[in-house]
Short mmCIF file of C-alpha atoms and ligand atoms in Angstrom, two decimals:
data_model
loop_
_atom_site.label_atom_id
_atom_site.label_comp_id
_atom_site.label_asym_id
_atom_site.label_seq_id
_atom_site.Cartn_x
_atom_site.Cartn_y
_atom_site.Cartn_z
CA UNK A 73 29.27 -18.25 -74.64
CA UNK A 74 31.61 -19.36 -77.31
CA UNK A 75 34.31 -17.59 -79.13
CA UNK A 76 33.75 -16.54 -82.79
CA UNK A 77 35.76 -18.41 -85.44
CA UNK A 78 39.48 -17.74 -85.82
CA UNK A 79 42.50 -19.36 -87.40
CA UNK A 80 45.34 -20.54 -85.46
CA UNK A 81 49.01 -20.89 -85.80
CA UNK A 82 51.84 -22.69 -84.01
CA UNK A 83 55.32 -21.60 -84.73
CA UNK A 84 58.40 -23.19 -83.13
CA UNK A 85 60.85 -20.52 -83.52
CA UNK A 86 60.48 -16.67 -81.90
CA UNK A 87 61.47 -15.23 -85.26
CA UNK A 88 58.88 -16.88 -87.12
CA UNK A 89 56.38 -15.85 -84.28
CA UNK A 90 57.46 -12.39 -84.66
CA UNK A 91 57.12 -12.57 -88.23
CA UNK A 92 53.23 -13.89 -88.04
CA UNK A 93 52.37 -11.29 -85.67
CA UNK A 94 53.80 -8.55 -87.98
CA UNK A 95 52.26 -9.95 -90.80
CA UNK A 96 48.65 -10.26 -89.21
CA UNK A 97 48.64 -6.99 -87.57
CA UNK A 98 46.12 -5.79 -85.44
CA UNK A 99 43.81 -8.99 -86.01
CA UNK A 100 46.39 -11.25 -84.56
CA UNK A 101 46.51 -12.39 -81.00
CA UNK A 102 49.34 -14.25 -79.12
CA UNK A 103 48.15 -17.28 -76.84
CA UNK A 104 50.30 -18.42 -74.02
CA UNK A 105 48.03 -20.21 -71.17
CA UNK A 106 45.17 -18.79 -72.65
CA UNK A 107 43.97 -18.30 -68.95
CA UNK A 108 43.03 -14.70 -69.81
CA UNK A 109 42.49 -14.63 -73.37
CA UNK A 110 40.33 -17.68 -73.83
CA UNK A 111 37.89 -16.05 -71.36
CA UNK A 112 37.84 -12.92 -73.20
CA UNK A 113 37.13 -14.76 -76.38
CA UNK A 114 34.31 -16.67 -74.51
CA UNK A 115 32.73 -13.26 -73.69
CA UNK A 116 33.11 -12.06 -77.51
CA UNK A 117 34.99 -9.38 -75.65
CA UNK A 118 37.55 -9.77 -78.60
CA UNK A 119 37.40 -11.51 -82.06
CA UNK A 120 40.65 -11.57 -83.34
CA UNK A 121 41.12 -13.56 -87.02
CA UNK A 122 44.18 -15.55 -85.91
CA UNK A 123 45.73 -16.80 -82.79
CA UNK A 124 49.71 -17.41 -82.60
CA UNK A 125 50.21 -20.17 -79.96
CA UNK A 126 53.52 -19.63 -78.57
CA UNK A 127 53.90 -22.24 -76.36
CA UNK A 128 56.21 -24.51 -78.91
CA UNK A 129 59.10 -21.60 -78.90
CA UNK A 130 61.94 -22.90 -76.56
CA UNK A 131 63.53 -19.38 -76.17
CA UNK A 132 60.68 -18.59 -73.81
CA UNK A 133 60.85 -21.38 -71.67
CA UNK A 134 62.81 -22.27 -68.46
CA UNK A 135 64.24 -20.70 -65.36
CA UNK A 136 67.82 -20.16 -65.07
CA UNK A 137 70.34 -18.66 -63.00
CA UNK A 138 73.36 -16.19 -64.53
CA UNK A 139 76.00 -14.90 -62.06
CA UNK A 140 73.56 -13.01 -59.69
CA UNK A 141 70.62 -12.78 -62.39
CA UNK A 142 67.33 -15.21 -62.25
CA UNK A 143 65.82 -15.57 -65.59
CA UNK A 144 62.26 -16.57 -65.84
CA UNK A 145 61.29 -17.24 -69.31
CA UNK A 146 57.50 -15.77 -70.56
CA UNK A 147 56.48 -19.20 -70.65
CA UNK A 148 57.13 -20.27 -67.36
CA UNK A 149 53.66 -21.48 -65.56
CA UNK A 150 52.81 -20.27 -62.68
CA UNK A 151 52.78 -23.96 -61.35
CA UNK A 152 56.41 -24.01 -62.37
CA UNK A 153 57.29 -21.21 -60.24
CA UNK A 154 55.25 -22.60 -57.47
CA UNK A 155 57.19 -25.79 -57.67
CA UNK A 156 60.87 -24.47 -58.47
CA UNK A 157 63.76 -24.66 -56.02
CA UNK A 158 65.57 -21.76 -57.85
CA UNK A 159 62.63 -19.64 -57.51
CA UNK A 160 62.20 -20.66 -53.42
CA UNK A 161 65.72 -19.77 -52.94
CA UNK A 162 66.47 -16.81 -54.82
CA UNK A 163 62.94 -15.11 -55.37
CA UNK A 164 61.51 -16.64 -52.14
CA UNK A 165 58.73 -13.32 -53.03
CA UNK A 166 57.31 -15.31 -55.58
CA UNK A 167 57.05 -18.39 -53.90
CA UNK A 168 54.81 -16.60 -51.46
CA UNK A 169 52.95 -14.93 -53.81
CA UNK A 170 51.83 -17.66 -56.24
CA UNK A 171 49.39 -19.32 -54.41
CA UNK A 172 47.22 -16.38 -54.35
CA UNK A 173 47.04 -16.64 -58.20
CA UNK A 174 43.55 -18.33 -58.98
CA UNK A 175 43.76 -22.04 -58.46
CA UNK A 176 45.69 -24.91 -59.62
CA UNK A 177 44.03 -26.00 -62.53
CA UNK A 178 44.81 -22.39 -63.64
CA UNK A 179 48.03 -22.08 -62.50
CA UNK A 180 49.10 -25.14 -64.43
CA UNK A 181 48.41 -23.38 -67.64
CA UNK A 182 48.72 -19.59 -66.95
CA UNK A 183 52.00 -18.10 -67.65
CA UNK A 184 54.26 -15.66 -65.92
CA UNK A 185 54.91 -13.70 -69.38
CA UNK A 186 51.08 -13.82 -70.07
CA UNK A 187 50.27 -12.26 -66.69
CA UNK A 188 52.85 -9.42 -67.21
CA UNK A 189 51.76 -8.67 -70.76
CA UNK A 190 48.25 -8.41 -70.03
CA UNK A 191 49.26 -5.93 -67.30
CA UNK A 192 46.36 -6.42 -64.96
CA UNK A 193 46.67 -4.21 -62.09
CA UNK A 194 44.95 -6.85 -59.99
CA UNK A 195 47.54 -9.45 -60.43
CA UNK A 196 50.29 -10.37 -58.53
CA UNK A 197 53.16 -10.71 -61.00
CA UNK A 198 53.36 -6.99 -61.99
CA UNK A 199 53.34 -6.11 -58.58
CA UNK A 200 56.05 -8.30 -57.62
CA UNK A 201 58.34 -7.95 -60.68
CA UNK A 202 58.21 -3.99 -59.53
CA UNK A 203 59.12 -4.70 -55.89
CA UNK A 204 62.05 -7.02 -57.15
CA UNK A 205 63.18 -4.57 -59.72
CA UNK A 206 62.72 -6.89 -62.87
CA UNK A 207 63.96 -6.00 -66.06
CA UNK A 208 61.63 -7.25 -69.17
CA UNK A 209 63.55 -8.64 -72.23
CA UNK A 210 61.23 -8.25 -75.23
CA UNK A 211 61.90 -9.09 -78.84
CA UNK A 212 60.02 -7.77 -82.06
CA UNK A 213 60.83 -7.04 -85.73
CA UNK A 214 63.42 -4.38 -84.89
CA UNK A 215 65.31 -6.63 -82.66
CA UNK A 216 65.55 -7.13 -78.81
CA UNK A 217 65.09 -4.30 -76.11
CA UNK A 218 65.40 -4.32 -72.43
CA UNK A 219 63.01 -2.49 -70.02
CA UNK A 220 62.77 -2.03 -66.44
CA UNK A 221 59.47 -2.82 -64.79
CA UNK A 222 59.16 0.46 -63.53
CA UNK A 223 58.76 1.62 -67.22
CA UNK A 224 56.95 -1.42 -68.50
CA UNK A 225 53.76 -0.56 -66.68
CA UNK A 226 52.10 1.95 -68.71
CA UNK A 227 48.32 2.32 -67.56
CA UNK A 228 45.46 0.01 -67.19
CA UNK A 229 46.01 -3.73 -69.11
CA UNK A 230 48.73 -1.19 -71.06
CA UNK A 231 52.45 -2.16 -71.07
CA UNK A 232 55.07 -0.63 -72.98
CA UNK A 233 54.72 -3.67 -75.21
CA UNK A 234 54.28 -2.90 -78.94
CA UNK A 235 51.69 -4.83 -80.81
CA UNK A 236 54.15 -6.99 -82.89
CA UNK A 237 56.50 -7.45 -79.85
CA UNK A 238 56.77 -10.40 -77.49
CA UNK A 239 58.24 -10.61 -74.10
CA UNK A 240 60.93 -13.30 -73.90
CA UNK A 241 61.91 -13.37 -70.35
CA UNK A 242 62.40 -11.53 -67.41
CA UNK A 243 65.39 -10.94 -65.04
CA UNK A 244 65.53 -10.29 -61.39
CA UNK A 245 68.49 -9.96 -59.36
CA UNK A 246 68.58 -12.83 -56.80
CA UNK A 247 67.86 -12.40 -53.11
CA UNK A 248 70.55 -11.21 -50.83
CA UNK A 249 71.31 -12.82 -47.64
CA UNK A 250 70.04 -9.75 -45.85
CA UNK A 251 66.81 -9.16 -48.01
CA UNK A 252 63.41 -9.61 -46.13
CA UNK A 253 60.16 -9.42 -47.77
CA UNK A 254 56.29 -9.70 -47.47
CA UNK A 255 53.68 -10.58 -49.36
CA UNK A 256 49.99 -10.19 -48.37
CA UNK A 257 46.28 -9.83 -50.13
CA UNK A 258 42.97 -8.70 -48.82
CA UNK A 259 40.75 -10.93 -51.04
CA UNK A 260 36.91 -12.05 -50.79
CA UNK A 261 38.01 -15.80 -51.18
CA UNK A 262 41.18 -17.54 -51.73
CA UNK A 263 42.10 -17.40 -55.15
CA UNK A 264 40.00 -14.41 -55.94
CA UNK A 265 41.54 -10.92 -57.14
CA UNK A 266 42.65 -9.18 -54.28
CA UNK A 267 40.70 -5.85 -52.94
CA UNK A 268 44.09 -4.61 -52.20
CA UNK A 269 47.52 -6.07 -51.84
CA UNK A 270 51.26 -5.61 -51.05
CA UNK A 271 54.52 -7.06 -52.07
CA UNK A 272 57.36 -5.10 -49.81
CA UNK A 273 60.87 -5.86 -50.32
CA UNK A 274 63.97 -4.47 -48.17
CA UNK A 275 67.77 -5.15 -47.07
CA UNK A 276 67.55 -5.57 -43.20
CA UNK A 277 70.21 -4.52 -40.74
CA UNK A 278 69.08 -5.14 -37.16
CA UNK A 279 66.10 -2.83 -37.11
CA UNK A 280 67.08 -0.73 -40.07
CA UNK A 281 65.62 -1.41 -43.45
CA UNK A 282 67.40 -0.06 -46.81
CA UNK A 283 66.81 -0.57 -50.54
CA UNK A 284 62.80 -0.26 -49.72
CA UNK A 285 60.48 -1.26 -52.55
CA UNK A 286 56.92 -1.13 -51.11
CA UNK A 287 54.67 -2.15 -53.81
CA UNK A 288 50.75 -2.11 -53.62
CA UNK A 289 48.50 -3.56 -56.47
CA UNK A 290 44.83 -3.79 -57.16
CA UNK A 291 44.75 -0.06 -55.98
CA UNK A 292 45.31 1.82 -59.26
CA UNK A 293 45.54 1.57 -62.81
CA UNK A 294 49.19 -0.08 -62.47
CA UNK A 295 51.00 -1.69 -59.38
CA UNK A 296 52.21 1.19 -57.43
CA UNK A 297 55.38 2.43 -55.45
CA UNK A 298 54.95 4.01 -52.03
CA UNK A 299 57.76 6.49 -52.66
CA UNK A 300 57.59 8.78 -49.96
CA UNK A 301 57.08 5.91 -47.68
CA UNK A 302 60.14 4.24 -48.83
CA UNK A 303 62.23 7.39 -48.37
CA UNK A 304 60.79 7.83 -44.72
CA UNK A 305 62.09 4.10 -43.93
CA UNK A 306 64.84 3.66 -45.79
CA UNK A 307 67.83 3.94 -43.49
CA UNK A 308 66.24 4.88 -39.91
CA UNK A 309 65.63 2.50 -37.12
CA UNK A 310 62.21 1.11 -37.86
CA UNK A 311 60.15 2.18 -34.60
CA UNK A 312 56.44 2.31 -33.82
CA UNK A 313 56.07 6.01 -34.89
CA UNK A 314 58.31 5.55 -38.31
CA UNK A 315 55.59 2.87 -39.12
CA UNK A 316 52.94 5.28 -38.38
CA UNK A 317 54.49 8.02 -40.29
CA UNK A 318 54.87 5.73 -43.35
CA UNK A 319 51.36 4.53 -43.36
CA UNK A 320 50.40 7.94 -43.31
CA UNK A 321 52.44 8.80 -46.07
CA UNK A 322 51.45 5.96 -48.15
CA UNK A 323 47.96 6.63 -48.05
CA UNK A 324 48.73 10.30 -48.54
CA UNK A 325 50.83 9.70 -51.73
CA UNK A 326 48.59 6.52 -53.22
CA UNK A 327 45.72 7.78 -55.34
CA UNK A 328 43.54 4.60 -55.07
CA UNK A 329 40.92 3.57 -57.72
CA UNK A 330 37.57 2.25 -56.37
CA UNK A 331 36.42 -0.72 -57.99
CA UNK A 332 32.62 -2.24 -58.34
CA UNK A 333 32.49 -2.97 -54.62
CA UNK A 334 35.11 -1.11 -52.81
CA UNK A 335 35.50 2.99 -52.92
CA UNK A 336 38.63 4.42 -53.29
CA UNK A 337 38.93 5.54 -49.37
CA UNK A 338 38.51 1.81 -48.34
CA UNK A 339 41.56 0.91 -50.56
CA UNK A 340 43.54 3.84 -49.37
CA UNK A 341 42.65 2.65 -45.74
CA UNK A 342 43.83 -1.06 -46.77
CA UNK A 343 47.04 0.01 -48.15
CA UNK A 344 47.82 1.77 -44.76
CA UNK A 345 46.66 -1.53 -42.98
CA UNK A 346 49.09 -3.57 -45.21
CA UNK A 347 51.67 -1.53 -45.13
CA UNK A 348 51.86 -1.74 -41.23
CA UNK A 349 51.37 -5.20 -41.10
CA UNK A 350 54.16 -5.67 -43.31
CA UNK A 351 56.41 -3.51 -41.59
CA UNK A 352 55.77 -5.09 -38.32
CA UNK A 353 56.23 -8.57 -40.08
CA UNK A 354 59.91 -7.29 -41.50
CA UNK A 355 60.76 -5.85 -37.94
CA UNK A 356 59.82 -9.18 -36.26
CA UNK A 357 61.71 -11.65 -39.02
CA UNK B 236 38.19 -21.27 -96.77
CA UNK B 237 38.18 -24.04 -93.88
CA UNK B 238 39.54 -22.90 -90.76
CA UNK B 239 39.71 -26.70 -89.63
CA UNK B 240 42.73 -28.34 -88.48
CA UNK B 241 43.63 -32.16 -88.16
CA UNK B 242 44.41 -33.20 -84.84
CA UNK B 243 45.72 -36.20 -83.38
CA UNK B 244 45.51 -36.91 -79.49
CA UNK B 245 44.97 -39.75 -77.07
CA UNK B 246 42.14 -39.72 -75.10
CA UNK B 247 41.72 -42.16 -72.13
CA UNK B 248 44.46 -44.41 -73.95
CA UNK B 249 42.79 -44.18 -77.22
CA UNK B 250 44.28 -42.87 -80.10
CA UNK B 251 41.95 -40.09 -81.67
CA UNK B 252 41.92 -38.30 -84.95
CA UNK B 253 39.78 -35.47 -85.73
CA UNK B 254 39.56 -32.39 -88.10
CA UNK B 255 38.09 -29.46 -86.00
CA UNK B 256 37.36 -25.78 -85.90
CA UNK B 257 40.40 -23.85 -83.80
CA UNK B 258 37.66 -22.23 -81.62
CA UNK B 259 36.36 -25.60 -80.27
CA UNK B 260 37.33 -26.00 -76.79
CA UNK B 261 38.59 -29.03 -75.84
CA UNK B 262 35.37 -29.98 -72.96
CA UNK B 263 33.14 -29.36 -76.23
CA UNK B 264 35.09 -31.82 -78.37
CA UNK B 265 35.22 -34.49 -75.51
CA UNK B 266 31.42 -34.21 -74.49
CA UNK B 267 29.81 -33.55 -78.03
CA UNK B 268 32.39 -34.90 -80.61
CA UNK B 269 33.47 -38.16 -78.36
CA UNK B 270 30.51 -38.49 -76.25
CA UNK B 271 32.34 -38.24 -73.16
CA UNK B 272 29.85 -36.38 -70.88
CA UNK B 273 32.09 -36.55 -67.46
CA UNK B 274 33.38 -33.32 -67.93
CA UNK B 275 30.51 -30.62 -67.62
CA UNK B 276 30.30 -27.32 -68.72
CA UNK B 277 29.10 -24.63 -66.12
CA UNK B 278 30.63 -21.11 -66.46
CA UNK B 279 32.84 -21.33 -69.64
CA UNK B 280 34.83 -18.61 -67.60
CA UNK B 281 37.53 -20.73 -65.83
CA UNK B 282 35.57 -20.09 -62.32
CA UNK B 283 33.44 -23.08 -61.68
CA UNK B 284 35.71 -26.13 -62.45
CA UNK B 285 33.05 -28.40 -63.63
CA UNK B 286 34.89 -28.92 -67.01
CA UNK B 287 38.00 -30.00 -65.20
CA UNK B 288 40.03 -32.76 -67.45
CA UNK B 289 43.80 -33.73 -67.53
CA UNK B 290 46.21 -32.77 -70.29
CA UNK B 291 49.66 -34.17 -70.16
CA UNK B 292 49.14 -35.51 -66.38
CA UNK B 293 48.28 -31.83 -65.25
CA UNK B 294 44.40 -30.72 -64.47
CA UNK B 295 43.21 -28.05 -66.54
CA UNK B 296 39.98 -26.28 -67.32
CA UNK B 297 38.74 -27.93 -70.38
CA UNK B 298 36.79 -24.64 -71.19
CA UNK B 299 40.14 -22.45 -71.15
CA UNK B 300 41.78 -24.72 -73.41
CA UNK B 301 41.28 -25.38 -77.38
CA UNK B 302 40.89 -28.90 -78.85
CA UNK B 303 43.79 -27.71 -81.29
CA UNK B 304 45.95 -27.31 -78.42
CA UNK B 305 45.69 -30.41 -77.44
CA UNK B 306 47.23 -31.96 -80.66
CA UNK B 307 49.71 -34.32 -79.72
CA UNK B 308 48.83 -34.80 -76.03
CA UNK B 309 47.48 -37.20 -73.52
CA UNK B 310 43.87 -36.46 -72.37
CA UNK B 311 42.28 -37.78 -69.33
CA UNK B 312 38.91 -37.70 -68.32
CA UNK B 313 36.67 -38.97 -65.31
CA UNK B 314 35.85 -41.91 -67.44
CA UNK B 315 39.33 -43.04 -68.04
CA UNK B 316 40.61 -42.52 -64.56
CA UNK B 317 37.76 -44.12 -63.35
CA UNK B 318 38.14 -47.52 -65.38
CA UNK B 319 42.03 -47.25 -64.53
CA UNK B 320 41.59 -47.13 -61.09
CA UNK B 321 43.07 -43.84 -60.59
CA UNK B 322 40.28 -42.38 -58.35
CA UNK B 323 39.10 -45.28 -56.81
CA UNK B 324 39.67 -44.48 -53.07
CA UNK B 325 38.74 -40.99 -53.73
CA UNK B 326 35.51 -42.14 -55.00
CA UNK B 327 34.62 -44.59 -52.29
CA UNK B 328 35.65 -41.84 -50.16
CA UNK B 329 33.07 -39.44 -51.59
CA UNK B 330 30.21 -41.96 -51.15
CA UNK B 331 30.98 -42.64 -47.71
CA UNK B 332 31.06 -38.98 -47.08
CA UNK B 333 27.93 -38.29 -49.32
CA UNK B 334 29.93 -35.59 -51.12
CA UNK B 335 28.66 -36.33 -54.40
CA UNK B 336 25.11 -34.74 -53.99
CA UNK B 337 23.82 -33.62 -57.33
CA UNK B 338 26.96 -34.82 -59.11
CA UNK B 339 27.47 -32.06 -61.59
CA UNK B 340 30.31 -30.71 -59.83
CA UNK B 341 31.87 -34.22 -58.77
CA UNK B 342 34.06 -35.18 -61.87
CA UNK B 343 35.98 -31.59 -61.75
CA UNK B 344 36.16 -32.05 -57.79
CA UNK B 345 37.73 -35.90 -58.00
CA UNK B 346 40.14 -34.64 -60.85
CA UNK B 347 41.38 -31.83 -58.58
CA UNK B 348 41.35 -33.80 -55.22
CA UNK B 349 43.40 -36.38 -56.82
CA UNK B 350 46.02 -33.73 -58.12
CA UNK B 351 46.27 -32.53 -54.33
CA UNK B 352 46.66 -36.10 -53.24
CA UNK B 353 49.60 -36.63 -54.98
CA UNK B 354 51.03 -33.36 -55.00
CA UNK B 355 50.78 -32.44 -51.29
CA UNK B 356 50.28 -35.46 -49.44
CA UNK B 357 50.43 -33.67 -46.35
CA UNK B 358 48.20 -31.04 -46.90
CA UNK B 359 46.25 -29.80 -43.61
CA UNK B 360 42.59 -29.64 -43.72
CA UNK B 361 43.00 -25.77 -44.16
CA UNK B 362 44.98 -26.34 -47.61
CA UNK B 363 42.53 -28.78 -48.86
CA UNK B 364 39.83 -26.27 -48.35
CA UNK B 365 41.88 -23.61 -50.37
CA UNK B 366 42.72 -25.96 -53.07
CA UNK B 367 38.92 -27.40 -53.60
CA UNK B 368 37.75 -23.55 -53.44
CA UNK B 369 38.60 -23.38 -57.28
CA UNK B 370 35.92 -25.86 -57.85
CA UNK B 371 32.13 -24.54 -57.29
CA UNK B 372 29.47 -27.04 -55.79
CA UNK B 373 26.38 -25.06 -55.82
CA UNK B 374 24.52 -28.04 -53.41
CA UNK B 375 25.20 -27.80 -49.85
CA UNK B 376 28.46 -26.87 -49.10
CA UNK B 377 32.01 -28.13 -48.99
CA UNK B 378 32.03 -29.85 -45.62
CA UNK B 379 31.38 -33.27 -47.05
CA UNK B 380 33.71 -33.04 -49.96
CA UNK B 381 36.67 -31.78 -47.41
CA UNK B 382 35.86 -34.42 -44.95
CA UNK B 383 36.19 -37.23 -47.82
CA UNK B 384 39.61 -35.41 -49.28
CA UNK B 385 40.93 -35.66 -45.69
CA UNK B 386 39.91 -39.07 -45.30
CA UNK B 387 41.75 -40.48 -48.38
CA UNK B 388 45.01 -38.31 -47.22
CA UNK B 389 44.88 -39.75 -43.76
CA UNK B 390 44.51 -43.43 -45.12
CA UNK B 391 46.92 -42.85 -47.56
CA UNK B 392 49.50 -41.54 -44.84
CA UNK B 393 48.79 -44.62 -42.71
CA UNK B 394 48.97 -46.90 -45.78
CA UNK B 395 45.26 -47.98 -45.41
CA UNK B 396 42.53 -48.30 -48.12
CA UNK B 397 39.19 -46.49 -47.76
CA UNK B 398 36.71 -49.23 -47.10
CA UNK B 399 33.94 -49.39 -49.98
CA UNK B 400 30.50 -48.62 -48.75
CA UNK B 401 28.81 -50.84 -51.10
CA UNK B 402 30.10 -54.53 -51.55
CA UNK B 403 31.31 -54.82 -55.10
CA UNK B 404 30.29 -58.18 -56.64
C1 FAD C 1769 39.00 -18.00 -62.84
C2 FAD C 1769 40.51 -17.32 -63.02
C3 FAD C 1769 41.24 -16.70 -61.86
C4 FAD C 1769 42.23 -16.11 -61.93
N1 FAD C 1769 42.80 -15.48 -60.86
C5 FAD C 1769 44.00 -14.74 -61.00
C6 FAD C 1769 44.53 -13.85 -59.91
O1 FAD C 1769 44.01 -14.29 -58.96
N2 FAD C 1769 45.86 -13.37 -60.30
C7 FAD C 1769 46.54 -13.45 -61.49
O2 FAD C 1769 47.16 -12.61 -61.44
N3 FAD C 1769 45.90 -13.68 -62.40
C8 FAD C 1769 44.62 -14.56 -62.46
N4 FAD C 1769 43.92 -15.33 -63.51
C9 FAD C 1769 44.66 -14.94 -65.06
C10 FAD C 1769 45.70 -16.00 -65.04
O3 FAD C 1769 46.77 -15.91 -64.20
C11 FAD C 1769 46.30 -15.91 -66.48
O4 FAD C 1769 46.93 -17.23 -66.76
C12 FAD C 1769 47.27 -14.62 -66.63
O5 FAD C 1769 47.21 -13.48 -66.35
C13 FAD C 1769 47.72 -14.73 -67.92
O6 FAD C 1769 48.52 -15.60 -68.48
P1 FAD C 1769 48.54 -16.54 -69.79
O7 FAD C 1769 49.65 -17.09 -70.03
O8 FAD C 1769 47.03 -17.31 -69.54
O9 FAD C 1769 48.16 -15.45 -71.04
P2 FAD C 1769 47.11 -15.43 -72.41
O10 FAD C 1769 45.62 -15.74 -71.64
O11 FAD C 1769 47.55 -16.63 -73.27
O12 FAD C 1769 47.17 -14.09 -72.68
C14 FAD C 1769 47.31 -13.09 -71.95
C15 FAD C 1769 47.26 -11.68 -72.81
O13 FAD C 1769 48.72 -11.59 -72.80
C16 FAD C 1769 49.27 -11.68 -74.47
N5 FAD C 1769 50.53 -12.40 -74.19
C17 FAD C 1769 50.53 -13.57 -73.70
N6 FAD C 1769 52.03 -13.98 -73.65
C18 FAD C 1769 52.66 -12.75 -74.15
C19 FAD C 1769 54.15 -12.70 -74.37
N7 FAD C 1769 55.22 -13.70 -74.15
N8 FAD C 1769 54.61 -11.48 -74.98
C20 FAD C 1769 53.54 -10.93 -75.33
N9 FAD C 1769 52.04 -10.98 -75.13
C21 FAD C 1769 51.80 -11.92 -74.60
C22 FAD C 1769 48.02 -12.35 -75.24
O14 FAD C 1769 48.22 -11.91 -76.36
C23 FAD C 1769 47.06 -11.73 -74.39
O15 FAD C 1769 46.82 -10.72 -74.79
C24 FAD C 1769 43.05 -15.90 -63.09
C25 FAD C 1769 42.30 -16.63 -64.67
C26 FAD C 1769 41.27 -17.25 -64.40
C27 FAD C 1769 40.55 -17.73 -65.22
S1 FES C 1770 33.01 -24.45 -67.31
FE1 FES C 1770 35.00 -24.55 -67.27
S2 FES C 1770 35.59 -23.46 -65.13
FE2 FES C 1770 33.42 -23.49 -65.37
S1 FES C 1771 27.16 -32.04 -55.78
FE1 FES C 1771 26.12 -30.84 -56.76
S2 FES C 1771 27.26 -29.04 -57.55
FE2 FES C 1771 28.68 -30.24 -55.92
#
């Protein structure tokens, strides 16, 4: 199917884009990579009157390091993350996760910010940003604000972004030398959205994990953290018994949502499978 | 009020000026306005890869990209890349392995394969399968396609060329 008609604007500055966005109101849509938006327009799931193409705005581009924070601009593409040495060194979780996002032709255009702003609970970046304790930098008519990933993902395809706001960048504390991580997703075909996925991050001393962040995606309305399992594991020697208790805790605390093909029970089962594999992997690291 | 926009881009090395509606996809513009029938249209959802073309040196989905977005860009299709020889060894290899079956998916496959060969010269067979799984072939299977790409990777690693199946005049 073809998209309905719309107007198109390509501002060069962030302030200009915000101005256009507040002027056009609910009828406007930002377009970054378009890899989600254009598919929905082709299906006529939405019919905006104007697309505001933000890809010319330099303030939204680039990956950079400031002190112990890695800044990833909203317009950074999945491919740029895949190929970046800064990412490989300072946020290796993202490097491992990125090949799971669709295929190269889509990764060449799809963006970090577009994925976060869209808030798909099955997407990799929202879960990774939660696991890495990221901070979102947001700009709107009232100026700039910052919000943690924990507070950013509100509900199904819903973030705390207001309709006239733009996600500018994300800041991520860089990986420490003791940081270990695990990323895995169970999907029907490589590149498809996960049936269930996990992004685990922790500090490791010997066989003791601390600062645990166990994040699961494609199981609920937003990416979710297994907080009880984290608390159980934190600071104790990671034995087989402790792994089993953490698995039970995670299955118990996360209320999974069914999708078209998989029941909530299946997803809860898979959460345990992923956590067990992940913890064993971290133990063996 | 007309929503049409004036755009300029390079398509297969030639400058193209046009006035188009913003909603026009790049692949429709290439096929219908420029009569370049190499990129095909399948799902219009980014899933099948039949519409794959190159913009500014990278493969993209022509159905998830607007022609207005390509204003000022360099666009290349199977036609241009065939003419300038970029795909020659992959095309030979696809012929040798009978990897072009009905051919509907082949232009997208070749463009995706070319990016793989360029960016992952040491790709394993498994990586080739993963990479190419983003392009649907509905004929038989991927076996011959994967074989053809692996042959090119191996030949290039040894500094060799794929021998033509058909003697060229
Ligand atoms: C076949 C296919 C398979 C895919 N598989 C996966 C997958 O496995 N995993 C995955 O995570 N994704 C997948 N995607 C989606 C892809 O990763 C998208 O690129 C991404 O989700 C959205 O990024 P975008 O830049 O393309 O955003 P767009 O499509 O341009 O925008 C998406 C939404 O976000 C808004 N938006 C964009 N940028 C900003 C910003 N800076 N501030 C505020 N709002 C903004 C837009 O207005 C729009 O509502 C797939 C897509 C396709 C077509
Ligand atoms: S037509 Fe573009 S991916 Fe199928
Ligand atoms: S050769 Fe026919 S779809 Fe692939």
